[in-house]
XYZ file of C-alpha atoms in Angstrom:
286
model
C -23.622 22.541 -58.872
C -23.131 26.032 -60.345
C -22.456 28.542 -57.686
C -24.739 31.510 -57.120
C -23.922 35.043 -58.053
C -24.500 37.502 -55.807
C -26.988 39.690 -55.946
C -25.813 43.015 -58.055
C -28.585 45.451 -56.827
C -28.374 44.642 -53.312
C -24.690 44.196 -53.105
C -24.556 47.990 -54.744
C -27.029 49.425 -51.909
C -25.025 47.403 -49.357
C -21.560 48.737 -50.244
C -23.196 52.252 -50.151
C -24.171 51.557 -46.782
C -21.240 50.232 -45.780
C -19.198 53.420 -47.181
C -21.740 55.895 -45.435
C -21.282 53.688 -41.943
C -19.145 56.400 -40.687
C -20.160 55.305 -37.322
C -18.305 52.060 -37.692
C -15.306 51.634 -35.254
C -11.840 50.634 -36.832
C -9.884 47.114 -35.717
C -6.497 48.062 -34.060
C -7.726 51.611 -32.750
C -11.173 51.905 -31.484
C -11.040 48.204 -30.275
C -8.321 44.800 -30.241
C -9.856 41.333 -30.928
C -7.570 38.218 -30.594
C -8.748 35.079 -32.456
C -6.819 32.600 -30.997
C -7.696 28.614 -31.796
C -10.390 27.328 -34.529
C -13.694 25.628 -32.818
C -14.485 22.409 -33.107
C -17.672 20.808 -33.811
C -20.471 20.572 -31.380
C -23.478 18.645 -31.961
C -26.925 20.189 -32.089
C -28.143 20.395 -28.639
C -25.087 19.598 -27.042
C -23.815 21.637 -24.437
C -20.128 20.855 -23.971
C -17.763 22.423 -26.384
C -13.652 22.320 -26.506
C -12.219 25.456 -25.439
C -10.113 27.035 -27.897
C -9.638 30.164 -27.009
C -7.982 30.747 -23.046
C -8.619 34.675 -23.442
C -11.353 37.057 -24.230
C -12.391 37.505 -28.161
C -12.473 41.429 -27.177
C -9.031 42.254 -25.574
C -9.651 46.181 -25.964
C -13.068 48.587 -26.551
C -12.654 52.048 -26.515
C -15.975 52.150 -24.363
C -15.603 56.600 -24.687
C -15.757 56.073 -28.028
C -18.848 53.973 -27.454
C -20.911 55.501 -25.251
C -20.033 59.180 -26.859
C -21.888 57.952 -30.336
C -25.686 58.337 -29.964
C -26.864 55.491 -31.763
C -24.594 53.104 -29.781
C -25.246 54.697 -26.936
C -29.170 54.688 -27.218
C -28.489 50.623 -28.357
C -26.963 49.899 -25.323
C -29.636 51.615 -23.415
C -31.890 48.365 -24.978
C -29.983 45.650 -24.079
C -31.395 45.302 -20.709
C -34.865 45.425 -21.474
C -35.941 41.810 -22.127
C -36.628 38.606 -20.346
C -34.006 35.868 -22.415
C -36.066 33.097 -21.644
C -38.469 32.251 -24.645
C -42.145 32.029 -22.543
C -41.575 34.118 -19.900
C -43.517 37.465 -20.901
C -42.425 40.682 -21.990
C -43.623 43.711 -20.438
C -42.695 46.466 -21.779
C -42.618 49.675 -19.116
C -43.386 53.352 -20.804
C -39.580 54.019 -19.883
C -38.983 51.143 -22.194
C -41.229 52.012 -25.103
C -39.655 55.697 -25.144
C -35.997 54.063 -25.313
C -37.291 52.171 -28.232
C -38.382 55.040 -29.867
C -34.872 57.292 -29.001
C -33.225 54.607 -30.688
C -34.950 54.428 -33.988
C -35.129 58.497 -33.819
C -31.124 58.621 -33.213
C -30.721 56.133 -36.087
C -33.023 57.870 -38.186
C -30.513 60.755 -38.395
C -27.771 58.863 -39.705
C -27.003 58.220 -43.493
C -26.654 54.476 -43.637
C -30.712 54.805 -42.651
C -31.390 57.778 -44.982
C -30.292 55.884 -47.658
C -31.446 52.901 -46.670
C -34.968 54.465 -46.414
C -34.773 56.152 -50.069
C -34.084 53.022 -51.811
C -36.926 51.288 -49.503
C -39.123 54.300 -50.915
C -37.999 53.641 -54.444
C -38.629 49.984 -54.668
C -42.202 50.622 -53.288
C -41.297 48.831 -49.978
C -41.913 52.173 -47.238
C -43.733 54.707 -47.270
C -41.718 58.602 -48.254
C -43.464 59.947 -45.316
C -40.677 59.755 -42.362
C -43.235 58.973 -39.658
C -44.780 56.426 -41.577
C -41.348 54.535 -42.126
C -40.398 54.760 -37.904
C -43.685 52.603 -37.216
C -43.165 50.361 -40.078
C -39.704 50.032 -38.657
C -40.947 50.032 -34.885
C -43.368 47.291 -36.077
C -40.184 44.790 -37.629
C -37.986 45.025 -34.575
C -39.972 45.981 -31.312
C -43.492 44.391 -32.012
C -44.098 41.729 -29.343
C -44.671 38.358 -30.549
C -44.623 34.842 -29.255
C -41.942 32.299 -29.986
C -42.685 30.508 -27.079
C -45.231 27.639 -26.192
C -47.012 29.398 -23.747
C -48.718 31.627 -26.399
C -47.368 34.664 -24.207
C -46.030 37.942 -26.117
C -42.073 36.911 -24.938
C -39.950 38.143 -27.820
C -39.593 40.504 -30.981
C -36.696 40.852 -33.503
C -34.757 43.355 -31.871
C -34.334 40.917 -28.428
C -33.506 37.618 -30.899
C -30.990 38.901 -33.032
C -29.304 41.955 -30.914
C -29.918 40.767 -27.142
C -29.660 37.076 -27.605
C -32.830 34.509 -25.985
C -32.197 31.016 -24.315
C -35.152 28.482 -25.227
C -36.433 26.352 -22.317
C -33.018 26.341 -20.938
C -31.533 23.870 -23.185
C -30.192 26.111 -26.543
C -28.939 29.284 -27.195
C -31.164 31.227 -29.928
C -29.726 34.924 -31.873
C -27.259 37.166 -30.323
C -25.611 37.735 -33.520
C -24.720 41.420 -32.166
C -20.811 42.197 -31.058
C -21.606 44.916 -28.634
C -24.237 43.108 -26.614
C -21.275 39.788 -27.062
C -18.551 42.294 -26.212
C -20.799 43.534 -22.447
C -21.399 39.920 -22.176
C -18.039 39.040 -22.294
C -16.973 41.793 -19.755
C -19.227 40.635 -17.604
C -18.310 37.315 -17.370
C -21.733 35.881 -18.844
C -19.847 35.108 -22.290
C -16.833 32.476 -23.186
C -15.427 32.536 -26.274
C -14.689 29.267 -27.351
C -12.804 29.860 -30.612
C -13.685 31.097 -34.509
C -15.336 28.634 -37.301
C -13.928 28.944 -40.908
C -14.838 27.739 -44.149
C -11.709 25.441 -45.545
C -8.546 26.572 -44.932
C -8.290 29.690 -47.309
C -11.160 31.434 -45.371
C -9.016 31.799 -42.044
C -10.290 35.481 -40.411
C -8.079 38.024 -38.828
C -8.191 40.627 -36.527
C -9.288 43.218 -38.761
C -12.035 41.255 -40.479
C -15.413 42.868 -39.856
C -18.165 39.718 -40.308
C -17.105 36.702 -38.249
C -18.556 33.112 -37.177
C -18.113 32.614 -33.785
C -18.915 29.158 -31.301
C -19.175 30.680 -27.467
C -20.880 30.070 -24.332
C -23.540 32.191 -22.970
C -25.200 31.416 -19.561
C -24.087 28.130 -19.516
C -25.076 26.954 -23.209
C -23.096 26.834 -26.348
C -23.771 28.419 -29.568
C -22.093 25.733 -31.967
C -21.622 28.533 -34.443
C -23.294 32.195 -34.933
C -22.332 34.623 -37.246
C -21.887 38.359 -36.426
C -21.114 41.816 -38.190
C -17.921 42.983 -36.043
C -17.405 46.912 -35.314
C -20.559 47.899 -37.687
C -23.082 50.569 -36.114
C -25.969 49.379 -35.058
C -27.781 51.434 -37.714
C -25.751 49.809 -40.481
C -27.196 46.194 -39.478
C -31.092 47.639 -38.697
C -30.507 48.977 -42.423
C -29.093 45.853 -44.112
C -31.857 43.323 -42.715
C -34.084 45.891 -42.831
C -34.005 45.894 -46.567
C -33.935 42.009 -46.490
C -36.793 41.838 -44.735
C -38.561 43.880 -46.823
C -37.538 43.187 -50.565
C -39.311 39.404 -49.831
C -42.772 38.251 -48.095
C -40.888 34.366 -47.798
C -40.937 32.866 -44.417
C -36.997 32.491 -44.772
C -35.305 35.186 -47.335
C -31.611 34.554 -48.058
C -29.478 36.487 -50.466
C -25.803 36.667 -51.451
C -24.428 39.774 -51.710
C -20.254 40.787 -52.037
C -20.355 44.165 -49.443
C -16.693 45.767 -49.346
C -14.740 42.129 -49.628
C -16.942 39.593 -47.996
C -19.147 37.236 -49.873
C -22.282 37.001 -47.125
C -25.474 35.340 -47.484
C -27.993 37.463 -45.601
C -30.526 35.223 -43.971
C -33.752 36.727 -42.520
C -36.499 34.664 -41.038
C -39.947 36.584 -40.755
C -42.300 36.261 -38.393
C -45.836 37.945 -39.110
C -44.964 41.490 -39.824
C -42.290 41.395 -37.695
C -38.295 39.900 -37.594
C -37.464 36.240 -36.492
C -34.260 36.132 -36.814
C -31.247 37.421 -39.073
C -27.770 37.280 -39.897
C -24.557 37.193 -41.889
C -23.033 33.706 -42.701
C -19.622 34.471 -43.991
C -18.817 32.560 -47.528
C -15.388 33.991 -47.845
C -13.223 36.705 -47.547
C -10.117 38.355 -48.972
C -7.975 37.070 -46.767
């Protein structure tokens, strides 16, 4: 079967992105990950995973660093805001709403987001009028929605694919963001159980910046989840942003090359809103 190309447009806006993402912190100085063993396979819905990794994925944050760049720091401001438990309802406090809104207005300012919003603009996709653009955005990631059987507003894209959910106790859902896995980890609520790789030529490193990871959070296992490591938070709100967007399909995946990984960008919709999204790593040039 003939392989797909990746996507020349989007791969060109990407890599723009990714060279304006001056925000993103650098592998051996702002923070240390160590890799350690490969993960094994764990069956869907099973709960028990081989550990191969004894230490910590993060060995070393520069948390300064972190906190003293106001997108991150607004991010992390958001992490605490949700219920994980698919069901259980979301209510959002005033307090909460305004974080929301200090986070889209601190990303707003960046580059990666200018840009992202003029090509949005161009395509037809947002509207040029900047106001306009923060509710369409406000409407993608922080509109309440239910995922849940109980038909109760208990998640929204921002909570699924930055803050991680747990459905009826049994499975894992999201948290394909390395800052929330990094607190996690500190905290003790996170094991690392090891990388996932692609054949044997795909093996990451420690300065690769997309990764697919099998861990333990609160108890369940996450056979495999891929994350963007040491990107801004503005750089991945921009990229499946414009996902999101560019398609109306329940499920949008394309393959893009973005500095030298080969990714397929997967974004699930739900309503006008985010399901889900995230990188799945096709290889690097390792």
């Amino acid at each position: 079967m003939a392989r797909r190309a990746p996507n020349q447009e989007l791969s060109e806006v990407f890599n723009q992105l990714w060279r304006l993402d001056t925000n993103r912190l650098q592998p051996g100085r702002d923070y240390s990950i160590c890799l350690q063993g490969k993960a094994g396979y764990v069956a869907q819905g099973s709960n028990h995973a081989r550990d191969r990794a004894r230490a910590s994925l993060f060995s070393y944050v520069d948390e300064e660093k972190l906190h003293g760049i106001d997108t991150y720091a607004h991010f992390i401001n958001l992490l605490d805001n949700y219920e994980t438990s698919t069901g259980v309802w979301e209510r959002v406090t005033s307090e909460e709403r305004m974080e929301n809104h200090l986070f889209l207005d601190a990303i707003l300012e960046t580059d990666v987001m200018k840009h992202a919003h003029e090509y949005l603009v161009r395509e037809g996709r947002s509207s040029s009028d900047p106001e306009r653009f923060k509710r369409q955005l406000y409407d993608i990631w922080f509109r309440l929605y239910h995922r849940g059987r109980s038909g109760r507003e208990d998640s929204c894209g921002f909570e699924h694919v930055f803050v991680g959910e747990t459905k009826l106790g049994r499975e894992i859902m999201g948290l394909h963001n390395w800052v929330q896995f990094y607190l996690q980890e500190k905290h003790g609520h996170v094991d690392y159980k090891g990388y996932k790789a692609r054949g044997n030529k795909n093996t990451p490193d420690e300065e690769d910046h997309v990764l697919t990871l099998q861990f333990s959070w609160k108890g369940l296992v996450k056979p495999l989840g891929g994350s963007f490591i040491g990107v801004s938070p503005e750089f991945e709100v921009a990229l499946f942003t414009i996902v999101f967007l560019m398609s109306t399909e329940k499920m949008t995946s394309v393959l893009v090359k973005v500095d030298e990984y080969v990714l397929e960008l997967v974004v699930y919709r739900h309503g006008l809103s985010i399901g889900t999204s995230y990188p799945k790593l096709l290889s690097n040039n390792n």
